[in-house]
Amino acid sequence: MDFQISISGFVALYVFMLAGFAGWVIIGRVPAILHTPLMSGSNFVHGIVVVGGIFALLNASTLQEQVIGFFAVLLGAGNAAGGYAVTDRMLAMFKASDHPAAHAKSGRVKSIHSKKH
Amino acid sequence: MFPFIPQMAQLGIGVTDLAAALLFLYGLHRMSSPVTAPSGIFVAGVGMAVAILASLLYAFGVSEAAKPNLMVNLGLVVVALVLGGGAAWWSGRKVAMTAMPQMVAIYNGMGGGAAAAIAAVELFGGKAEGITALIVTLAGALIGAVSLSGSLIAWAKLDSVINKPLRFKGQQVFNGLVLLATLTVGVYLVAATQDKSLLVLAMPASIYLFFACALALGVFMTLPIGGADMPVVISIFNAFTGLAVGLEGFVLQNPALMIAGMVVGAAGMLLTLLMAKAMNRSVANVVFTNFGEVAKHKQTSIKGSLKPIQPGDAGIAMRYASSVIIVPGYGLAVAQGQGKLFEFVKLLQAGGVSVKFAVHPVAGRMPGQMDVLLAEAGVPYDMIFQLEDINDQFAATDVALIIGANDVVNPAARTDKTSPIFGMPILNADKAKKVFVIKRGEGKGYAGIVNALFYGENCDMVYGDAQAVLIKMIEAVRGLGLPAVA
């Protein structure tokens, strides 16, 4: 059996299109108050590039490839670890009011999108 | 001896990458509320961890040429993972919340650099087979390299290593030429691989030249952009890195990279557009025009005068108000006054005053930074309101307290058609019955225009450093010795 993945031509475009659409819809639902952790969180997600770096480095056959591959893994690992560390820290800071009364009183006004004045 | 091992390794990688892609999407989906968001990043983190562990299985299927190096390469992978991951984790745990934009810029640059490095390995090794793969590799390399060098410049600006935007005449033409040069080398690389007779410059040298041009483009693109436009720039580079990762994912035939990269690319694009909309400018306008200099135009003359008031008096007036909306701007963060501000707010709340925070989308140096800074100071998120949710409430509010914000409350954006910020959505603080403005001096805002709000009948100015002013307000209110309302 062969489990080799092969994505070419239009299949790749379909993958890109669906992923792009999913990203747009999912991110569009994130409230503005979370935009910084969202950005660092999506930053963390593209840290998956480290997997590509590992593949490249393991397949390196010359010294040059080894050096560049090493940097790919180094930078990718930094992207992933750093992105996770800061996102986790920020999200832990968002707390609701202690007293439930205040919570109900300041219940968010769901207004129609940005009225022009 | 074990003929099935390479296939089993492939199966293992395939299954974990599929799971990782799903976990990323689900994790980001959980970020749609502050309640579920912490578990969301954890879910995505699990996806990342299993994907990285599974990628070590690539060792069972390396190419013949790389087999003699396998042990060394495996060692290098582990060292790079520990060094890069460890250093970034340590810095991410330590960094101050005010320094978050530059930290995110660095991490983002690292991702772009990693994508560019993968492309470099493919190019130098001649591994990209076929013209499509080669073009996609080059596109990913270009975008990744621009994101790397551009993010580093953005970091330098945000960290005040570079203090002034670097601008010169014909800058856009120059940047256009750098882009053209990069593309020319790219086209040459494609042509020379297809037809060896076209070879005039050795391949490795051309590849170096390509990366040099791409890196230079990122530097020159970012240098002229001013500090307050950084929310847009950071979002753009975030989108760029995502796109580069997605493209390299296609080259490596790794759908997890393709999906994760494109999801982030779309997310970055969306945030970029949101930020540009909040400034009432197009993305092209932010990147290609020198905003501060365009703003030199005739000021409409403003009636009235600036009326200074003592911090204590303003503090006491707010204690006797029944509702206060606070508009925090970047100046508050510069003065590190968030903690004192919340102390003051708690004092008002104890006296029965209803207090809310109104945050403009571009308050801070990256999207949503002010919300994070308030959260860090302990402000519950249900007290923080975004522009469209609170703008109608100013008219029914006793006091609007503006701290270190200027352009985002300038009514000229609504009324003065000649103003450079005309049309920008602003917080309607001027509609409150009383307005207090805490400001360091009489200076103008980033856009370099006079703020009519400050001259209004209902507005008093409290001059001084935000933190020092808030300390005086706290003392004055405490000095009243009023009992707290239950």
XYZ file of C-alpha atoms in Angstrom:
603
model
C 0.000 0.000 0.000
C 1.128 3.508 -0.713
C 0.034 6.439 1.409
C 1.980 9.066 -0.524
C -0.092 12.224 -0.876
C -0.294 13.815 -4.278
C -1.989 17.178 -4.713
C -1.675 18.882 -8.026
C -3.252 21.515 -10.235
C -6.869 22.245 -9.494
C -6.973 20.030 -6.405
C -4.470 22.397 -4.796
C -6.593 25.379 -5.758
C -9.665 23.708 -4.243
C -7.769 23.109 -0.998
C -6.601 26.735 -0.946
C -10.060 28.058 -1.717
C -11.819 26.018 0.960
C -9.169 26.767 3.576
C -9.204 30.473 2.750
C -12.986 30.579 2.966
C -13.024 28.672 6.252
C -10.415 31.043 7.670
C -12.369 34.106 6.553
C -15.622 32.862 8.084
C -14.075 31.628 11.334
C -11.976 34.759 11.895
C -14.871 37.030 10.946
C -16.758 35.789 14.012
C -14.006 36.737 16.465
C -14.960 39.887 18.435
C -12.698 42.942 18.107
C -11.762 42.710 21.777
C -9.825 39.497 20.984
C -8.064 40.756 17.871
C -4.587 40.833 19.387
C -4.702 37.254 20.735
C -6.361 36.256 17.473
C -3.464 37.681 15.531
C -0.833 36.050 17.720
C -2.915 32.841 17.668
C -3.105 32.742 13.878
C 0.583 33.646 13.931
C 1.073 30.507 16.040
C -0.907 28.414 13.541
C 1.424 29.256 10.658
C 4.218 27.984 12.924
C 3.218 24.605 11.411
C 5.840 25.607 8.837
C 8.302 23.935 11.223
C 6.995 20.579 9.955
C 8.081 21.536 6.447
C 11.430 22.620 7.854
C 11.906 19.243 9.539
C 11.133 17.503 6.246
C 13.625 19.698 4.395
C 16.373 19.249 6.988
C 15.943 15.460 7.207
C 16.281 15.292 3.422
C 19.297 17.598 3.286
C 22.205 16.001 1.403
C 24.717 18.860 1.264
C 26.196 21.110 3.938
C 24.425 24.122 2.403
C 21.059 22.384 2.597
C 21.784 21.348 6.163
C 22.602 24.924 7.203
C 19.514 26.433 5.559
C 17.328 23.575 6.753
C 18.610 24.092 10.284
C 17.504 27.726 10.129
C 14.113 26.710 8.727
C 13.498 24.473 11.759
C 14.993 27.006 14.190
C 12.804 29.871 12.917
C 9.692 27.712 12.530
C 10.041 26.330 16.062
C 10.451 29.899 17.346
C 7.320 30.986 15.499
C 5.260 28.129 16.941
C 6.550 28.232 20.543
C 6.562 32.017 20.820
C 3.141 32.401 19.247
C 1.670 29.889 21.657
C 3.343 31.402 24.722
C 2.086 34.959 24.147
C -1.425 33.920 23.029
C -1.920 31.690 26.040
C -0.697 34.458 28.353
C -2.997 37.082 26.860
C -6.109 34.915 26.813
C -5.611 34.033 30.471
C -5.983 37.743 31.315
C -9.502 38.178 29.925
C -11.858 37.857 32.897
C -15.531 38.598 33.371
C -16.813 40.799 36.218
C -16.818 39.054 39.608
C -20.356 39.999 40.571
C -23.036 38.545 38.301
C -25.288 41.612 38.776
C -22.863 43.894 36.943
C -22.624 41.289 34.243
C -26.336 41.381 33.560
C -26.566 45.167 33.843
C -23.856 45.853 31.278
C -25.172 43.160 28.971
C -23.658 43.979 25.626
C -25.843 46.050 23.355
C -26.127 44.151 20.124
C -26.388 47.010 17.718
C -26.534 47.042 13.977
C -23.099 47.216 12.407
C -21.290 50.582 12.582
C -23.931 53.212 12.073
C -22.620 56.137 10.071
C -22.866 59.480 11.806
C 14.000 -6.515 6.960
C 11.008 -4.344 7.786
C 9.555 -3.467 4.392
C 6.415 -1.868 5.803
C 8.086 0.743 7.968
C 8.210 3.564 5.365
C 4.533 3.031 4.524
C 3.538 2.956 8.179
C 5.499 6.180 8.759
C 3.682 7.797 5.835
C 0.339 6.657 7.201
C 1.225 8.015 10.643
C 2.187 11.430 9.253
C -0.906 11.564 7.052
C -3.295 10.826 9.913
C -1.680 13.238 12.406
C -1.485 16.070 9.872
C -5.157 15.595 9.071
C -5.939 15.736 12.790
C -3.711 18.818 13.193
C -5.530 20.701 10.427
C -8.883 19.932 12.072
C -7.596 20.960 15.519
C -6.304 24.286 14.140
C -9.665 25.113 12.609
C -11.559 24.049 15.722
C -9.118 25.918 17.972
C -9.503 29.164 16.015
C -13.262 28.619 15.986
C -13.240 28.557 19.793
C -11.591 31.995 19.805
C -14.922 33.624 18.966
C -15.592 34.271 22.672
C -13.320 35.251 25.588
C -14.878 32.366 27.552
C -13.842 29.583 25.165
C -10.724 31.197 23.696
C -8.161 29.861 26.232
C -9.233 26.284 25.456
C -9.110 27.165 21.753
C -5.423 27.959 21.766
C -4.829 24.782 23.805
C -6.638 22.675 21.203
C -4.540 24.251 18.436
C -1.420 23.663 20.557
C -2.200 19.943 20.822
C -2.547 19.843 17.032
C 0.839 21.505 16.657
C 2.549 19.174 19.129
C 1.335 15.968 17.482
C 2.162 17.290 14.011
C 5.743 18.119 15.045
C 6.229 14.756 16.769
C 4.809 12.880 13.770
C 7.052 14.800 11.371
C 10.045 13.020 12.919
C 8.671 9.940 11.129
C 9.920 11.560 7.896
C 13.255 10.034 8.977
C 11.978 6.660 7.721
C 11.458 7.885 4.202
C 14.366 10.190 3.381
C 15.823 10.368 -0.110
C 18.802 8.142 -1.045
C 21.143 11.150 -1.226
C 20.315 12.209 2.307
C 20.583 8.740 3.909
C 24.257 9.030 4.934
C 23.452 12.261 6.806
C 20.360 10.951 8.556
C 21.783 10.738 12.077
C 23.418 14.178 11.838
C 20.245 15.686 10.379
C 18.095 14.167 13.121
C 20.449 15.660 15.686
C 20.231 19.046 13.968
C 16.420 18.872 13.986
C 16.346 18.253 17.730
C 18.897 21.003 18.430
C 17.033 23.525 16.247
C 13.676 22.628 17.845
C 15.045 23.012 21.360
C 17.018 26.198 20.659
C 14.398 28.021 18.557
C 11.407 26.818 20.567
C 13.099 27.374 23.924
C 14.326 30.899 23.195
C 10.972 32.001 21.756
C 9.012 30.405 24.611
C 11.194 32.148 27.182
C 10.886 35.537 25.490
C 7.138 35.073 25.005
C 6.627 34.360 28.709
C 8.667 37.399 29.724
C 7.631 40.111 27.261
C 5.633 43.082 28.592
C 2.113 43.442 27.212
C 2.950 46.904 25.850
C 5.753 45.292 23.812
C 3.410 42.664 22.336
C 3.211 44.176 18.815
C 6.961 43.962 18.259
C 7.071 40.449 19.742
C 4.321 39.274 17.380
C 6.191 40.976 14.523
C 9.312 38.956 15.377
C 7.466 35.629 15.579
C 5.758 36.446 12.323
C 9.082 37.261 10.668
C 10.431 33.925 11.903
C 7.565 32.092 10.201
C 8.181 33.962 6.962
C 11.900 33.236 7.247
C 11.215 29.533 7.786
C 9.029 29.415 4.673
C 11.714 31.222 2.667
C 14.393 28.854 4.000
C 12.363 25.810 2.944
C 12.070 27.338 -0.507
C 15.841 27.924 -0.544
C 16.538 24.247 0.257
C 14.209 23.227 -2.566
C 15.827 25.679 -4.993
C 19.467 24.969 -4.168
C 18.830 21.224 -4.206
C 16.976 21.484 -7.525
C 14.117 19.567 -5.871
C 11.174 21.504 -7.230
C 10.173 19.405 -10.221
C 8.150 20.914 -13.005
C 7.425 24.494 -13.878
C 4.360 24.820 -11.587
C 6.252 23.637 -8.519
C 9.143 25.953 -9.353
C 6.953 29.027 -9.764
C 5.060 28.269 -6.562
C 8.356 27.764 -4.709
C 9.614 31.116 -5.932
C 6.350 32.878 -5.070
C 6.477 31.448 -1.550
C 10.141 32.392 -1.281
C 9.436 35.988 -2.329
C 6.478 36.474 0.020
C 8.232 34.718 2.906
C 11.427 36.753 2.497
C 9.483 40.040 2.275
C 7.596 39.050 5.421
C 10.882 38.239 7.203
C 12.744 41.465 6.455
C 9.591 43.616 6.623
C 8.639 42.197 10.020
C 12.140 42.883 11.321
C 11.864 46.530 10.227
C 8.394 46.691 11.806
C 9.919 45.317 15.006
C 12.702 47.924 14.899
C 10.131 50.700 14.489
C 7.821 49.426 17.221
C 10.753 48.897 19.574
C 12.008 52.437 18.795
C 15.279 51.151 17.362
C 14.268 53.132 14.277
C 12.499 56.295 15.342
C 11.667 58.096 12.134
C 10.021 56.850 8.975
C 12.670 56.906 6.242
C 11.330 58.743 3.236
C 12.975 60.039 0.097
C 11.848 61.347 -3.250
C 10.869 58.749 -5.800
C 10.585 56.100 -3.101
C 7.638 54.365 -4.741
C 9.427 54.241 -8.090
C 12.491 52.845 -6.344
C 10.413 50.185 -4.535
C 8.743 49.347 -7.838
C 12.157 48.819 -9.422
C 13.257 46.522 -6.577
C 10.080 44.473 -7.060
C 10.685 44.379 -10.808
C 14.284 43.236 -10.281
C 13.101 40.428 -7.969
C 10.521 39.262 -10.471
C 13.061 39.421 -13.318
C 15.498 37.197 -11.445
C 12.586 34.886 -10.654
C 11.554 34.633 -14.288
C 15.176 34.060 -15.230
C 15.418 31.224 -12.697
C 12.352 29.542 -14.194
C 13.586 30.026 -17.773
C 17.111 28.817 -17.015
C 15.823 25.640 -15.378
C 13.658 24.886 -18.382
C 16.291 25.663 -21.015
C 19.916 25.318 -19.938
C 21.138 27.297 -22.987
C 19.726 30.466 -21.402
C 22.125 30.165 -18.481
C 24.165 33.360 -18.209
C 24.563 33.555 -14.446
C 25.270 30.418 -12.405
C 22.188 29.012 -10.656
C 23.353 29.359 -7.028
C 24.397 32.974 -7.629
C 21.003 33.743 -9.190
C 19.219 32.175 -6.248
C 21.218 34.318 -3.824
C 20.426 37.380 -5.927
C 16.730 36.495 -5.849
C 16.661 36.293 -2.068
C 18.740 39.471 -1.712
C 16.252 41.389 -3.882
C 13.242 39.946 -2.006
C 14.721 40.806 1.401
C 15.576 44.325 0.232
C 12.004 44.765 -0.992
C 10.636 43.965 2.476
C 13.007 46.502 4.046
C 12.257 49.334 1.621
C 8.512 48.676 1.695
C 8.324 49.016 5.481
C 10.811 51.845 6.130
C 8.541 54.748 5.069
C 5.520 53.609 7.097
C 4.797 55.520 10.318
C 4.251 54.107 13.808
C 0.481 54.584 13.994
C -0.009 52.657 10.738
C 1.591 49.588 12.285
C -1.703 47.768 12.982
C -2.197 47.517 9.229
C 1.421 46.570 8.499
C 1.536 43.788 11.092
C -1.719 42.366 9.742
C -0.379 42.427 6.183
C 2.804 40.577 7.092
C 0.796 38.060 9.090
C -1.227 37.392 5.933
C 1.985 37.225 3.884
C 3.587 34.623 6.114
C 0.423 32.536 6.043
C 0.369 32.698 2.261
C 4.072 31.776 2.008
C 3.565 28.797 4.320
C 0.574 27.656 2.274
C 2.540 27.859 -0.988
C 5.518 25.955 0.417
C 3.012 23.403 1.735
C 1.946 22.802 -1.850
C 5.585 22.379 -2.951
C 6.197 19.859 -0.152
C 2.827 18.198 -0.902
C 1.793 18.733 2.704
C -1.935 19.613 2.980
C -1.659 20.534 6.680
C 0.703 23.382 5.757
C -1.502 24.361 2.835
C -4.620 24.572 4.998
C -3.014 26.235 8.030
C -1.186 28.724 5.836
C -4.220 29.692 3.813
C -6.474 30.003 6.901
C -3.962 32.438 8.409
C -3.580 34.206 5.082
C -7.339 34.827 4.959
C -7.384 35.867 8.624
C -4.570 38.354 8.105
C -6.296 39.752 5.042
C -9.558 40.235 6.959
C -7.820 42.018 9.852
C -5.891 44.193 7.410
C -9.124 45.330 5.775
C -10.795 45.913 9.160
C -7.891 48.085 10.338
C -7.773 50.063 7.103
C -11.541 50.599 7.344
C -11.186 51.874 10.916
C -8.741 54.477 9.590
C -10.976 55.244 6.606
C -8.056 54.558 4.284
C -7.379 51.906 1.696
C -4.636 49.372 2.314
C -2.733 50.793 -0.665
C -3.011 54.258 0.863
C -1.435 53.055 4.116
C 1.424 51.273 2.372
C 2.164 53.756 -0.394
C 1.510 57.251 0.933
C 3.311 59.231 3.578
C 0.343 60.092 5.723
C 1.917 62.601 8.118
C 3.062 64.801 5.260
C -0.110 64.639 3.249
C -1.974 66.106 6.220
C -0.497 69.592 5.795
C -3.469 71.621 4.735
C -5.352 74.720 5.779
C -6.958 74.306 9.149
C -10.509 75.452 9.545
C -10.372 78.073 12.282
C -11.760 76.858 15.562
C -13.792 78.944 17.986
C -13.410 78.680 21.727
C -10.397 78.097 23.929
C -8.648 75.317 25.795
C -9.833 75.277 29.404
C -7.392 73.662 31.833
C -8.650 72.025 35.025
C -6.908 70.492 38.036
C -6.831 66.666 38.117
C -8.444 66.574 41.561
C -11.413 68.687 40.464
C -12.012 66.500 37.421
C -11.754 63.357 39.569
C -14.313 64.676 42.062
C -16.681 65.712 39.251
C -16.629 62.161 37.956
C -17.293 60.762 41.426
C -20.513 62.770 41.514
C -21.538 61.804 37.976
C -23.881 58.880 37.460
C -22.267 57.547 34.279
C -18.738 57.759 32.871
C -17.331 56.421 29.606
C -13.555 56.185 29.381
C -11.805 56.433 26.009
C -8.249 55.068 26.391
C -5.657 55.748 23.685
C -2.078 54.793 23.078
C -0.910 57.659 25.320
C -2.299 55.764 28.319
C -0.103 52.782 27.492
C 2.930 55.021 26.981
C 2.408 56.456 30.463
C 1.810 52.931 31.869
C -1.326 54.306 33.493
C -3.657 51.282 32.980
C -3.286 49.985 36.554
C -3.976 53.374 38.137
C -6.872 53.896 35.765
C -8.594 50.711 36.892
C -7.950 51.661 40.542
C -9.721 54.953 39.862
C -12.549 53.151 38.058
C -13.081 50.786 40.996
C -13.282 53.812 43.277
C -15.995 55.323 41.056
C -17.873 52.030 40.881
C -17.761 51.714 44.669
C -19.541 55.063 44.722
C -22.266 53.772 42.418
C -21.021 55.398 39.219
C -21.637 53.350 36.080
C -18.318 53.099 34.209
C -17.660 51.719 30.732
C -14.649 51.643 28.467
C -14.920 52.595 24.788
C -12.135 51.251 22.579
C -11.477 52.429 19.046
C -10.302 49.698 16.627
C -6.966 51.431 15.996
C -6.180 52.265 19.637
C -2.715 50.807 20.109
C -0.017 49.528 17.793
C -1.750 46.330 16.688
C -5.413 45.361 16.323
C -7.031 45.030 19.757
C -3.930 45.929 21.761
C -5.815 48.328 24.047
C -8.221 45.549 25.017
C -5.290 43.358 26.066
C -3.698 46.180 28.066
C -6.990 46.835 29.882
C -7.439 43.118 30.520
C -3.928 42.969 31.941
C -4.774 45.797 34.350
C -7.706 43.671 35.534
C -10.595 45.368 33.699
C -13.306 42.721 33.125
C -14.059 42.257 29.444
C -17.753 42.958 29.909
C -16.836 46.568 30.786
C -15.000 47.037 27.485
C -17.104 48.119 24.507
C -16.220 48.506 20.856
C -17.044 51.546 18.777
C -20.262 50.329 17.148
C -21.647 49.022 20.439
C -21.193 52.168 22.505
C -21.267 55.136 20.167
C -24.984 55.764 20.695
C -24.552 55.880 24.460
C -22.308 58.950 24.702
C -25.254 61.365 24.364
C -26.856 59.933 27.497
C -23.608 59.897 29.481
C -22.543 62.448 32.088
C -18.783 62.338 31.533
C -16.500 61.121 28.768
C -12.931 60.770 30.047
C -10.382 60.726 27.229
C -6.894 59.545 28.099
C -4.062 59.794 25.609
C -6.370 59.597 22.586
C -6.821 62.345 20.026
C -7.651 61.634 16.382
C -10.136 58.866 17.228
C -12.376 61.388 19.041
C -11.921 64.303 16.630
C -15.385 65.447 15.451
C -13.764 66.849 12.298
C -13.984 63.286 10.987
C -17.770 63.718 10.922
C -18.101 67.344 9.870
C -15.030 68.797 8.149
C -14.848 67.602 4.559
C -11.384 69.124 4.120
C -9.899 67.232 7.076
C -7.532 64.371 6.241
C -9.410 62.153 8.671
C -12.857 63.003 7.261
C -15.016 59.888 7.117
C -12.995 57.924 9.656
C -15.322 56.298 12.196
C -14.759 58.051 15.529
C -15.988 57.689 19.093
C -18.658 60.356 19.688
C -17.138 61.530 22.965
C -18.041 65.144 22.150
C -21.724 64.271 22.605
C -21.310 63.534 26.308
C -22.589 66.196 28.720
C -19.057 66.806 30.016
C -15.691 65.839 28.529
C -12.378 65.595 30.375
C -9.209 65.106 28.373
C -6.008 63.895 30.015
C -3.169 64.951 27.761
C 0.543 65.588 28.153
C 0.452 68.972 26.438
C -1.282 70.979 23.778
C 0.287 68.974 20.937
C -1.594 67.648 17.963
C -2.460 64.042 17.271
C -0.766 61.703 14.840
C -2.643 63.172 11.895
C -1.264 66.607 12.807
C -4.640 68.300 12.975
C -6.296 70.424 15.633
C -9.033 68.702 17.590
C -12.195 70.835 17.805
C -13.455 68.657 20.649
C -10.808 70.116 22.989
C -12.107 73.627 22.333
C -15.741 72.683 22.928
C -17.946 74.327 25.566
C -18.311 71.057 27.446
C -14.620 70.119 27.452
C -11.951 70.654 30.124
C -8.286 69.741 29.696
C -6.275 67.974 32.400
C -2.625 68.405 31.488
C 0.034 65.980 32.684
C 1.353 62.438 32.495
C -1.633 60.060 32.544
C -0.339 58.021 35.455
C 0.506 61.078 37.593
C -2.877 62.646 36.827
C -4.754 59.457 37.753
C -2.867 59.226 41.060
C -4.013 62.771 41.893
C -7.600 61.921 40.899
C -7.562 58.862 43.160
C -6.235 60.941 46.071
C -8.870 63.628 45.540
C -11.759 61.146 45.456
C -10.426 59.267 48.482
C -10.051 62.643 50.220
C -13.808 63.157 49.985
C -14.238 60.317 52.445
C -17.586 59.324 50.946
C -19.040 55.973 51.979
C -19.105 53.263 49.331
C -22.469 52.315 47.883
C -23.258 48.638 48.193
